[in-house]
Amino acid sequence: MEFFEILCLLTIVTCVLYLYFKKKGEKNISDFVTKFPDDKIKNKSPEPAHFDVAICGAGPAGSTCAYYLAKLGWKCLILEKKKFPRDKYCGDAVCKTAIEILMDMGIYDQLIQENKAHVADSGGLCSPGGLSYIGRSKEVLGEIPAAIACKRVHLDEAIAKAAQRMGADLREDWAVNEAKFDNSVGLWTIYQEGSTDTFKARVLVCADGAPSRLGTQLGLISRPPDSTCSRAYVEGGTHKFKADGVVFYNKEMLPGYSALFRHPNDELNYCVYIIPGNPKVTPDNLKHWHDYLQTSDPNISRALGEDAKIERMNAASLRLGGEKVSYGHHVLIVGDAAGMIDPLTGEGIHHAMEGGKMAALFLDEAIKQGNYDKDLMKLYHQRWMNKFGFDFKWSMVFCQMMYRFPILLDASAAALQRKGDKFLAKWADIMTGRVPKIYMLKPEFSFTLGFELIRLLIGRFRGQKQSGKKSD
């Protein structure tokens, strides 16, 4: 056995042993003592003295959490600072994991039938070197599409109302001013902004978006959002875009990107995502890049056309890569507030919904155990980090590789051109975080990309050599 083979074998054995003993050392909820034994009684009075869980924020994370808590029979309160329908600024792309949750809630078909969401069939990417591939996904994926485009004004209300129908108590126009915990009775008191109204709850869930004012007040969030994105709708019939969704990688702004997503009625969402890693591209430059790419990127300007009617830019902050702490004594943080946004793509809707569902299932166990101590709530953080949060570190690595070696994206586009739609479907699963980024190291990807990379490098070397001979 050669030295390299021995080294690989030792590495694998070490990793397996580490994971085994790490898992063996982790606590279970059942290991904690019961402090509130009556909490597990589900048939409480219609007007309880306190709620089992109060959720601040009725976005995808908060409302998904509320939906599954109510489905499990717990008294759940959702506090939304605005009245539905209300808008949020983002790319509007809802990926496969979130679609599965929407289907489970029974609202996916409703969104499609009411013409509030558009199924993406044709989509792909355009690389920094101008290579592109637009494929189709329906034939490959079948019943569950890779993505849909759905405006947040429709999506957020649909999920919140589904939670309400399931039994959650939804309060709109109820902005939270602060929350205080009374350790003597183990209850939170939530105070309304500009009012004397209050609610009490055993557990508080902060789902108040990337800025997370409440999470910051509680001392659980210690840093500001680290990125930003733009959104501008393009009127249907005024553009020349033919696909359903395309990501454009402009070399100058890597690892950030821009994208066009098709909505119902031929309307488009033109968005730009600033991704940390390029010192020349910062969140303060968002307006510049949003306007610059419309006219100076040949692929985007061609897709939009000269007559495109584009609304003024709107912007939203992003908290990328996962917070180190998303829990506290009787409190959890979910969604964008917890940084459940992939640093590679800036996409967070499906992570928010998955994280919200995981929070509900976790709290179901905690309520039955009657314990919400900080050490127990930490198990939630470990669960979502193990499920998808660990992948954010790989996303950061890939971001730096894209920024330093844009040719890797050219090789990816070339591989898609050669391999076709089935390869595109697998690529999309990796890029959206449905499967770990480390899957990119599997032979079917690494060998394919490696082959295309060598082909491109040889081609460029020959091109430089030929241009050098002509100049001589």
Short mmCIF file of C-alpha atoms in Angstrom, two decimals:
data_model
loop_
_atom_site.label_atom_id
_atom_site.label_comp_id
_atom_site.label_asym_id
_atom_site.label_seq_id
_atom_site.Cartn_x
_atom_site.Cartn_y
_atom_site.Cartn_z
CA MET A 1 0.00 0.00 0.00
CA GLU A 2 1.47 3.36 -1.05
CA PHE A 3 1.97 6.27 1.34
CA PHE A 4 -0.83 8.33 -0.23
CA GLU A 5 -3.32 5.45 0.12
CA ILE A 6 -2.32 4.94 3.77
CA LEU A 7 -2.73 8.68 4.41
CA CYS A 8 -6.21 8.69 2.85
CA LEU A 9 -7.24 5.65 4.88
CA LEU A 10 -6.00 7.21 8.14
CA THR A 11 -7.85 10.44 7.33
CA ILE A 12 -11.12 8.59 6.72
CA VAL A 13 -10.76 6.53 9.92
CA THR A 14 -9.97 9.68 11.93
CA CYS A 15 -13.04 11.48 10.55
CA VAL A 16 -15.31 8.50 11.29
CA LEU A 17 -14.01 8.20 14.86
CA TYR A 18 -14.36 11.96 15.41
CA LEU A 19 -17.97 11.96 14.21
CA TYR A 20 -18.78 8.85 16.25
CA PHE A 21 -17.44 10.19 19.55
CA LYS A 22 -18.80 13.67 18.84
CA LYS A 23 -22.28 12.24 18.34
CA LYS A 24 -21.87 9.94 21.34
CA GLY A 25 -21.00 12.92 23.55
CA GLU A 26 -23.99 15.02 22.45
CA LYS A 27 -26.91 15.25 24.84
CA ASN A 28 -30.50 14.36 24.02
CA ILE A 29 -33.52 16.38 25.11
CA SER A 30 -34.58 13.48 27.32
CA ASP A 31 -31.34 13.92 29.32
CA PHE A 32 -32.62 17.19 30.80
CA VAL A 33 -34.75 17.45 33.93
CA THR A 34 -38.39 18.47 33.63
CA LYS A 35 -39.07 21.95 35.05
CA PHE A 36 -42.52 22.69 33.62
CA PRO A 37 -44.42 19.38 33.67
CA ASP A 38 -47.83 20.92 32.90
CA ASP A 39 -46.63 22.39 29.58
CA LYS A 40 -47.13 19.11 27.76
CA ILE A 41 -50.90 19.28 28.32
CA LYS A 42 -52.25 20.29 24.90
CA ASN A 43 -55.94 20.77 25.74
CA LYS A 44 -55.50 24.12 27.42
CA SER A 45 -58.33 26.63 27.74
CA PRO A 46 -59.25 28.62 24.57
CA GLU A 47 -57.86 31.77 26.23
CA PRO A 48 -54.64 30.54 27.85
CA ALA A 49 -52.79 32.61 30.46
CA HIS A 50 -49.78 32.33 28.19
CA PHE A 51 -48.85 30.89 24.81
CA ASP A 52 -46.53 27.94 24.43
CA VAL A 53 -44.56 29.83 21.79
CA ALA A 54 -44.59 33.45 20.60
CA ILE A 55 -42.99 34.10 17.21
CA CYS A 56 -41.89 37.60 16.29
CA GLY A 57 -42.02 37.94 12.53
CA ALA A 58 -44.35 36.34 9.96
CA GLY A 59 -41.85 35.79 7.17
CA PRO A 60 -41.17 32.33 5.69
CA ALA A 61 -39.22 31.16 8.76
CA GLY A 62 -41.60 32.42 11.45
CA SER A 63 -44.81 31.38 9.69
CA THR A 64 -43.45 27.94 8.80
CA CYS A 65 -42.48 27.43 12.44
CA ALA A 66 -45.97 28.54 13.51
CA TYR A 67 -47.67 26.26 10.98
CA TYR A 68 -45.98 23.11 12.26
CA LEU A 69 -46.34 24.07 15.93
CA ALA A 70 -50.07 24.59 15.43
CA LYS A 71 -50.29 21.32 13.50
CA LEU A 72 -48.69 19.59 16.47
CA GLY A 73 -51.36 21.06 18.75
CA TRP A 74 -49.43 23.80 20.59
CA LYS A 75 -50.73 27.29 21.38
CA CYS A 76 -48.71 29.48 19.07
CA LEU A 77 -48.73 33.27 18.54
CA ILE A 78 -47.34 35.08 15.46
CA LEU A 79 -46.66 38.80 15.73
CA GLU A 80 -46.24 40.64 12.42
CA LYS A 81 -45.37 44.34 12.46
CA LYS A 82 -47.20 45.11 9.20
CA LYS A 83 -50.56 44.17 7.71
CA PHE A 84 -50.76 41.64 4.89
CA PRO A 85 -50.29 41.89 2.02
CA ARG A 86 -46.89 43.47 2.55
CA ASP A 87 -43.75 43.37 0.44
CA LYS A 88 -40.17 42.20 1.07
CA TYR A 89 -37.23 42.73 -1.24
CA CYS A 90 -35.34 39.68 -2.53
CA GLY A 91 -34.74 37.61 -5.64
CA ASP A 92 -38.10 35.79 -5.24
CA ALA A 93 -36.60 32.40 -6.19
CA VAL A 94 -38.14 29.57 -4.15
CA CYS A 95 -36.09 26.39 -4.42
CA LYS A 96 -37.01 22.71 -4.23
CA THR A 97 -36.78 22.20 -0.45
CA ALA A 98 -39.16 25.12 0.16
CA ILE A 99 -41.48 23.89 -2.59
CA GLU A 100 -41.80 20.55 -0.80
CA ILE A 101 -42.81 22.38 2.40
CA LEU A 102 -45.33 24.51 0.46
CA MET A 103 -46.79 21.30 -0.95
CA ASP A 104 -47.03 19.80 2.53
CA MET A 105 -48.89 22.93 3.67
CA GLY A 106 -51.28 22.64 0.74
CA ILE A 107 -50.54 26.09 -0.69
CA TYR A 108 -48.24 25.31 -3.62
CA ASP A 109 -51.07 24.49 -6.03
CA GLN A 110 -52.98 27.51 -4.76
CA LEU A 111 -50.11 29.86 -5.66
CA ILE A 112 -49.81 28.35 -9.15
CA GLN A 113 -53.56 28.31 -9.84
CA GLU A 114 -53.98 31.92 -8.69
CA ASN A 115 -51.17 32.96 -11.05
CA LYS A 116 -49.03 34.18 -8.17
CA ALA A 117 -46.06 31.91 -8.90
CA HIS A 118 -44.27 30.81 -12.06
CA VAL A 119 -42.62 27.41 -12.42
CA ALA A 120 -39.07 27.67 -13.72
CA ASP A 121 -38.45 25.18 -16.52
CA SER A 122 -35.74 26.78 -18.66
CA GLY A 123 -32.79 28.16 -16.75
CA GLY A 124 -29.05 28.19 -16.39
CA LEU A 125 -26.04 30.47 -16.11
CA CYS A 126 -23.74 32.77 -18.02
CA SER A 127 -20.07 32.55 -16.98
CA PRO A 128 -17.53 35.41 -16.64
CA GLY A 129 -15.95 34.36 -19.94
CA GLY A 130 -19.28 34.48 -21.79
CA LEU A 131 -19.99 30.73 -21.88
CA SER A 132 -23.61 29.91 -21.16
CA TYR A 133 -26.01 27.04 -20.85
CA ILE A 134 -29.80 27.20 -20.65
CA GLY A 135 -31.43 23.85 -19.97
CA ARG A 136 -34.86 22.50 -19.11
CA SER A 137 -35.77 20.80 -15.85
CA LYS A 138 -39.35 19.47 -16.07
CA GLU A 139 -38.38 16.32 -17.95
CA VAL A 140 -35.58 15.61 -15.48
CA LEU A 141 -37.21 16.54 -12.17
CA GLY A 142 -40.84 15.62 -12.79
CA GLU A 143 -43.49 16.67 -10.25
CA ILE A 144 -41.32 18.90 -8.04
CA PRO A 145 -39.57 21.67 -10.01
CA ALA A 146 -36.11 23.00 -9.25
CA ALA A 147 -37.55 26.44 -8.47
CA ILE A 148 -40.49 28.78 -8.77
CA ALA A 149 -40.58 32.56 -8.83
CA CYS A 150 -43.06 33.99 -6.33
CA LYS A 151 -43.22 37.55 -5.08
CA ARG A 152 -42.80 37.87 -1.34
CA VAL A 153 -45.99 39.91 -1.19
CA HIS A 154 -47.79 36.68 -2.16
CA LEU A 155 -45.54 34.03 -0.59
CA ASP A 156 -45.33 35.45 2.92
CA GLU A 157 -49.07 36.03 3.20
CA ALA A 158 -49.87 32.53 1.89
CA ILE A 159 -47.67 30.84 4.51
CA ALA A 160 -48.88 33.09 7.36
CA LYS A 161 -52.54 32.48 6.50
CA ALA A 162 -51.88 28.73 6.26
CA ALA A 163 -50.45 28.86 9.80
CA GLN A 164 -53.53 30.78 10.92
CA ARG A 165 -55.87 28.22 9.36
CA MET A 166 -53.93 25.49 11.14
CA GLY A 167 -54.67 27.20 14.47
CA ALA A 168 -51.88 29.71 15.08
CA ASP A 169 -52.96 33.10 16.46
CA LEU A 170 -51.82 35.66 13.86
CA ARG A 171 -51.69 39.31 14.94
CA GLU A 172 -50.97 41.81 12.16
CA ASP A 173 -49.95 45.45 12.69
CA TRP A 174 -48.33 44.30 15.94
CA ALA A 175 -44.79 45.67 16.06
CA VAL A 176 -42.73 44.28 18.94
CA ASN A 177 -41.00 46.94 21.03
CA GLU A 178 -39.18 44.63 23.44
CA ALA A 179 -39.40 41.33 25.26
CA LYS A 180 -38.57 40.68 28.91
CA PHE A 181 -38.11 37.34 30.63
CA ASP A 182 -39.35 36.67 34.16
CA ASN A 183 -37.18 33.87 35.50
CA SER A 184 -39.41 33.35 38.56
CA VAL A 185 -42.29 32.05 36.42
CA GLY A 186 -40.37 31.12 33.26
CA LEU A 187 -42.34 33.40 30.95
CA TRP A 188 -41.62 36.07 28.35
CA THR A 189 -43.66 39.26 28.26
CA ILE A 190 -43.74 40.81 24.78
CA TYR A 191 -44.54 44.52 24.58
CA GLN A 192 -46.17 46.22 21.60
CA GLU A 193 -44.61 49.35 20.15
CA GLY A 194 -46.65 52.46 20.94
CA SER A 195 -49.16 50.55 23.07
CA THR A 196 -49.64 49.01 26.49
CA ASP A 197 -50.74 45.68 25.00
CA THR A 198 -48.67 42.64 25.93
CA PHE A 199 -48.57 38.89 25.44
CA LYS A 200 -46.93 36.19 27.53
CA ALA A 201 -45.25 33.04 26.25
CA ARG A 202 -43.08 30.22 27.52
CA VAL A 203 -40.74 30.34 24.52
CA LEU A 204 -39.79 33.26 22.29
CA VAL A 205 -38.79 32.76 18.65
CA CYS A 206 -37.03 35.66 16.92
CA ALA A 207 -37.84 35.54 13.21
CA ASP A 208 -37.54 39.26 12.57
CA GLY A 209 -35.29 39.23 9.49
CA ALA A 210 -31.65 40.00 8.77
CA PRO A 211 -31.37 43.15 10.94
CA SER A 212 -32.99 41.24 13.88
CA ARG A 213 -33.68 44.19 16.12
CA LEU A 214 -35.11 41.90 18.79
CA GLY A 215 -32.22 39.42 18.65
CA THR A 216 -29.81 42.32 18.99
CA GLN A 217 -31.75 43.73 21.96
CA LEU A 218 -31.53 40.37 23.70
CA GLY A 219 -27.75 40.30 23.17
CA LEU A 220 -27.87 37.14 21.04
CA ILE A 221 -26.99 38.91 17.78
CA SER A 222 -23.77 40.91 18.00
CA ARG A 223 -22.96 41.88 14.41
CA PRO A 224 -24.80 43.83 11.71
CA PRO A 225 -25.87 42.24 8.40
CA ASP A 226 -22.84 41.76 6.16
CA SER A 227 -24.27 42.00 2.67
CA THR A 228 -27.10 43.30 0.53
CA CYS A 229 -29.17 42.64 -2.58
CA SER A 230 -31.25 44.69 -5.00
CA ARG A 231 -34.59 44.06 -6.67
CA ALA A 232 -36.34 45.77 -9.57
CA TYR A 233 -39.32 44.40 -11.47
CA VAL A 234 -39.33 44.62 -15.27
CA GLU A 235 -42.70 45.11 -16.95
CA GLY A 236 -43.90 42.17 -19.04
CA GLY A 237 -43.73 42.61 -22.81
CA THR A 238 -41.00 45.26 -22.65
CA HIS A 239 -37.94 42.98 -22.47
CA LYS A 240 -36.26 40.31 -24.64
CA PHE A 241 -35.56 37.66 -22.00
CA LYS A 242 -36.65 34.20 -23.15
CA ALA A 243 -35.68 31.86 -20.27
CA ASP A 244 -37.28 31.42 -16.84
CA GLY A 245 -34.19 32.09 -14.76
CA VAL A 246 -30.55 32.86 -15.51
CA VAL A 247 -27.66 33.74 -13.20
CA PHE A 248 -25.08 36.11 -14.69
CA TYR A 249 -21.53 36.05 -13.33
CA ASN A 250 -19.75 39.28 -14.25
CA LYS A 251 -16.00 38.95 -13.70
CA GLU A 252 -15.68 42.41 -12.17
CA MET A 253 -18.11 41.79 -9.31
CA LEU A 254 -17.34 38.18 -8.38
CA PRO A 255 -18.16 36.38 -6.14
CA GLY A 256 -21.39 38.37 -6.40
CA TYR A 257 -23.79 37.95 -9.30
CA SER A 258 -26.92 39.24 -10.96
CA ALA A 259 -29.98 37.31 -12.10
CA LEU A 260 -33.23 37.49 -14.02
CA PHE A 261 -36.23 35.44 -12.87
CA ARG A 262 -39.52 35.23 -14.74
CA HIS A 263 -42.80 35.81 -12.89
CA PRO A 264 -46.34 35.26 -14.18
CA ASN A 265 -47.51 37.61 -16.96
CA ASP A 266 -43.99 37.85 -18.45
CA GLU A 267 -42.83 40.11 -15.60
CA LEU A 268 -39.17 39.80 -14.54
CA ASN A 269 -37.24 40.26 -11.33
CA TYR A 270 -33.85 41.81 -12.02
CA CYS A 271 -31.68 41.43 -8.93
CA VAL A 272 -28.05 41.91 -7.93
CA TYR A 273 -26.41 40.16 -4.99
CA ILE A 274 -23.27 41.54 -3.34
CA ILE A 275 -21.35 38.61 -1.87
CA PRO A 276 -18.41 39.35 0.50
CA GLY A 277 -14.93 38.44 -0.72
CA ASN A 278 -14.10 41.09 -3.32
CA PRO A 279 -12.55 44.22 -1.74
CA LYS A 280 -13.64 46.31 -4.73
CA VAL A 281 -17.30 45.30 -4.40
CA THR A 282 -18.98 46.26 -1.11
CA PRO A 283 -22.60 46.67 0.01
CA ASP A 284 -22.19 50.44 -0.37
CA ASN A 285 -21.64 49.90 -4.12
CA LEU A 286 -24.98 48.13 -4.68
CA LYS A 287 -26.65 50.98 -6.60
CA HIS A 288 -23.61 51.34 -8.86
CA TRP A 289 -23.55 47.65 -9.77
CA HIS A 290 -27.32 47.45 -10.16
CA ASP A 291 -27.26 50.27 -12.75
CA TYR A 292 -23.89 49.42 -14.31
CA LEU A 293 -24.74 45.80 -15.19
CA GLN A 294 -27.99 46.80 -16.92
CA THR A 295 -26.07 48.70 -19.56
CA SER A 296 -22.47 47.47 -19.43
CA ASP A 297 -22.84 43.69 -19.12
CA PRO A 298 -23.53 42.59 -22.71
CA ASN A 299 -25.52 39.51 -21.69
CA ILE A 300 -27.83 41.35 -19.27
CA SER A 301 -28.34 44.36 -21.54
CA ARG A 302 -29.15 42.01 -24.45
CA ALA A 303 -31.67 40.10 -22.31
CA LEU A 304 -33.38 43.27 -21.14
CA GLY A 305 -33.30 45.09 -24.46
CA GLU A 306 -33.45 48.81 -25.13
CA ASP A 307 -37.15 49.22 -24.33
CA ALA A 308 -37.30 47.44 -20.96
CA LYS A 309 -39.42 49.29 -18.41
CA ILE A 310 -37.66 48.75 -15.08
CA GLU A 311 -38.90 50.07 -11.75
CA ARG A 312 -36.54 51.90 -9.42
CA MET A 313 -34.19 49.77 -7.37
CA ASN A 314 -35.18 48.49 -3.94
CA ALA A 315 -32.65 46.95 -1.55
CA ALA A 316 -32.52 44.58 1.41
CA SER A 317 -29.80 43.58 3.84
CA LEU A 318 -28.45 40.02 4.10
CA ARG A 319 -26.98 38.14 7.06
CA LEU A 320 -24.85 35.40 5.55
CA GLY A 321 -23.24 32.21 6.73
CA GLY A 322 -25.04 31.43 9.99
CA GLU A 323 -24.76 33.04 13.41
CA LYS A 324 -22.54 31.39 16.02
CA VAL A 325 -25.45 31.46 18.47
CA SER A 326 -29.12 31.04 17.55
CA TYR A 327 -30.46 30.14 20.98
CA GLY A 328 -30.73 31.32 24.55
CA HIS A 329 -32.70 30.70 27.74
CA HIS A 330 -36.28 30.02 26.52
CA VAL A 331 -35.48 31.58 23.10
CA LEU A 332 -34.58 30.52 19.55
CA ILE A 333 -33.57 32.54 16.47
CA VAL A 334 -34.63 31.33 13.02
CA GLY A 335 -34.37 32.33 9.36
CA ASP A 336 -32.49 35.40 8.15
CA ALA A 337 -32.12 36.59 11.76
CA ALA A 338 -29.97 33.51 12.43
CA GLY A 339 -27.99 34.02 9.22
CA MET A 340 -29.57 31.05 7.43
CA ILE A 341 -28.48 32.45 4.06
CA ASP A 342 -26.02 30.66 1.81
CA PRO A 343 -22.87 32.81 1.34
CA LEU A 344 -22.39 31.42 -2.16
CA THR A 345 -25.78 32.43 -3.56
CA GLY A 346 -27.39 34.80 -1.06
CA GLU A 347 -30.45 32.50 -1.19
CA GLY A 348 -32.27 32.04 2.08
CA ILE A 349 -35.97 31.29 1.59
CA HIS A 350 -35.69 27.51 1.58
CA HIS A 351 -33.17 27.50 4.46
CA ALA A 352 -35.50 29.79 6.42
CA MET A 353 -38.47 27.49 5.87
CA GLU A 354 -36.46 24.36 6.63
CA GLY A 355 -35.02 26.01 9.74
CA GLY A 356 -38.51 27.12 10.82
CA LYS A 357 -39.87 23.59 10.45
CA MET A 358 -36.90 22.18 12.37
CA ALA A 359 -37.50 24.72 15.15
CA ALA A 360 -41.14 23.61 15.44
CA LEU A 361 -40.24 19.93 15.64
CA PHE A 362 -37.51 20.71 18.18
CA LEU A 363 -39.87 22.78 20.36
CA ASP A 364 -42.42 19.97 20.24
CA GLU A 365 -39.82 17.80 21.99
CA ALA A 366 -38.78 20.56 24.40
CA ILE A 367 -42.36 21.33 25.46
CA LYS A 368 -43.05 17.64 26.11
CA GLN A 369 -39.87 17.52 28.21
CA GLY A 370 -40.82 20.75 30.00
CA ASN A 371 -37.35 22.28 29.82
CA TYR A 372 -36.08 25.31 27.87
CA ASP A 373 -32.70 25.95 29.48
CA LYS A 374 -29.97 27.43 27.33
CA ASP A 375 -28.05 24.15 27.18
CA LEU A 376 -31.13 22.33 25.89
CA MET A 377 -31.95 25.05 23.34
CA LYS A 378 -28.40 24.75 22.04
CA LEU A 379 -29.38 21.37 20.61
CA TYR A 380 -31.55 23.20 18.05
CA HIS A 381 -28.53 25.18 16.89
CA GLN A 382 -26.54 21.97 16.53
CA ARG A 383 -29.33 20.34 14.54
CA TRP A 384 -29.68 23.00 11.88
CA MET A 385 -25.93 23.44 11.65
CA ASN A 386 -25.56 19.69 11.09
CA LYS A 387 -28.42 19.72 8.56
CA PHE A 388 -27.30 22.62 6.35
CA GLY A 389 -25.36 25.25 8.30
CA PHE A 390 -22.03 23.41 8.11
CA ASP A 391 -22.24 23.71 4.33
CA PHE A 392 -21.90 27.50 4.60
CA LYS A 393 -18.17 27.11 5.32
CA TRP A 394 -17.76 25.29 2.01
CA SER A 395 -19.77 28.06 0.34
CA MET A 396 -17.27 30.61 1.62
CA VAL A 397 -14.41 28.53 0.23
CA PHE A 398 -16.15 28.29 -3.15
CA CYS A 399 -16.74 32.07 -3.11
CA GLN A 400 -13.04 32.74 -2.79
CA MET A 401 -12.24 30.21 -5.51
CA MET A 402 -14.72 31.90 -7.87
CA TYR A 403 -13.27 35.32 -7.12
CA ARG A 404 -9.65 34.26 -7.58
CA PHE A 405 -10.21 31.82 -10.45
CA PRO A 406 -13.20 32.91 -12.60
CA ILE A 407 -12.20 30.28 -15.14
CA LEU A 408 -13.77 27.69 -12.80
CA LEU A 409 -17.18 29.12 -13.67
CA ASP A 410 -16.27 29.00 -17.36
CA ALA A 411 -15.36 25.32 -16.90
CA SER A 412 -18.71 24.75 -15.16
CA ALA A 413 -20.61 26.29 -18.07
CA ALA A 414 -18.59 24.20 -20.54
CA ALA A 415 -19.37 21.06 -18.51
CA LEU A 416 -23.08 21.90 -18.60
CA GLN A 417 -22.92 22.38 -22.36
CA ARG A 418 -21.37 18.93 -22.77
CA LYS A 419 -23.36 17.01 -20.12
CA GLY A 420 -26.80 18.58 -20.53
CA ASP A 421 -29.90 18.86 -18.36
CA LYS A 422 -29.29 15.96 -15.97
CA PHE A 423 -25.95 17.47 -15.00
CA LEU A 424 -27.64 20.87 -14.65
CA ALA A 425 -30.20 19.41 -12.21
CA LYS A 426 -27.43 17.98 -10.02
CA TRP A 427 -25.48 21.24 -10.29
CA ALA A 428 -28.58 23.18 -9.16
CA ASP A 429 -29.02 20.91 -6.12
CA ILE A 430 -25.44 21.70 -5.04
CA MET A 431 -25.65 25.45 -5.71
CA THR A 432 -28.93 25.81 -3.79
CA GLY A 433 -27.66 23.81 -0.83
CA ARG A 434 -30.08 20.93 -1.27
CA VAL A 435 -27.04 18.67 -1.16
CA PRO A 436 -23.70 19.67 0.43
CA LYS A 437 -21.18 21.69 -1.58
CA ILE A 438 -18.62 19.00 -0.83
CA TYR A 439 -20.48 16.88 -3.41
CA MET A 440 -18.62 19.01 -5.95
CA LEU A 441 -15.55 16.96 -5.05
CA LYS A 442 -17.21 13.72 -6.18
CA PRO A 443 -15.64 12.22 -9.30
CA GLU A 444 -18.69 12.88 -11.50
CA PHE A 445 -18.20 16.61 -10.86
CA SER A 446 -14.49 17.04 -10.08
CA PHE A 447 -13.32 14.94 -13.05
CA THR A 448 -15.77 16.60 -15.42
CA LEU A 449 -14.87 20.12 -14.30
CA GLY A 450 -11.19 19.25 -14.24
CA PHE A 451 -11.35 18.02 -17.84
CA GLU A 452 -13.13 21.19 -19.00
CA LEU A 453 -10.69 23.36 -17.06
CA ILE A 454 -7.71 21.73 -18.79
CA ARG A 455 -9.41 22.16 -22.18
CA LEU A 456 -10.01 25.85 -21.52
CA LEU A 457 -6.47 26.44 -20.28
CA ILE A 458 -5.00 24.71 -23.34
CA GLY A 459 -7.30 26.70 -25.61
CA ARG A 460 -6.32 30.00 -24.01
CA PHE A 461 -2.63 29.11 -24.12
CA ARG A 462 -2.89 28.33 -27.83
CA GLY A 463 -4.84 31.52 -28.43
CA GLN A 464 -2.19 33.61 -26.66
CA LYS A 465 0.52 31.85 -28.63
CA GLN A 466 -1.21 32.51 -31.94
CA SER A 467 -1.86 36.16 -31.10
CA GLY A 468 1.80 36.50 -30.14
CA LYS A 469 2.90 35.13 -33.52
CA LYS A 470 0.58 37.56 -35.34
CA SER A 471 1.99 40.54 -33.45
CA ASP A 472 5.53 39.43 -34.38
#
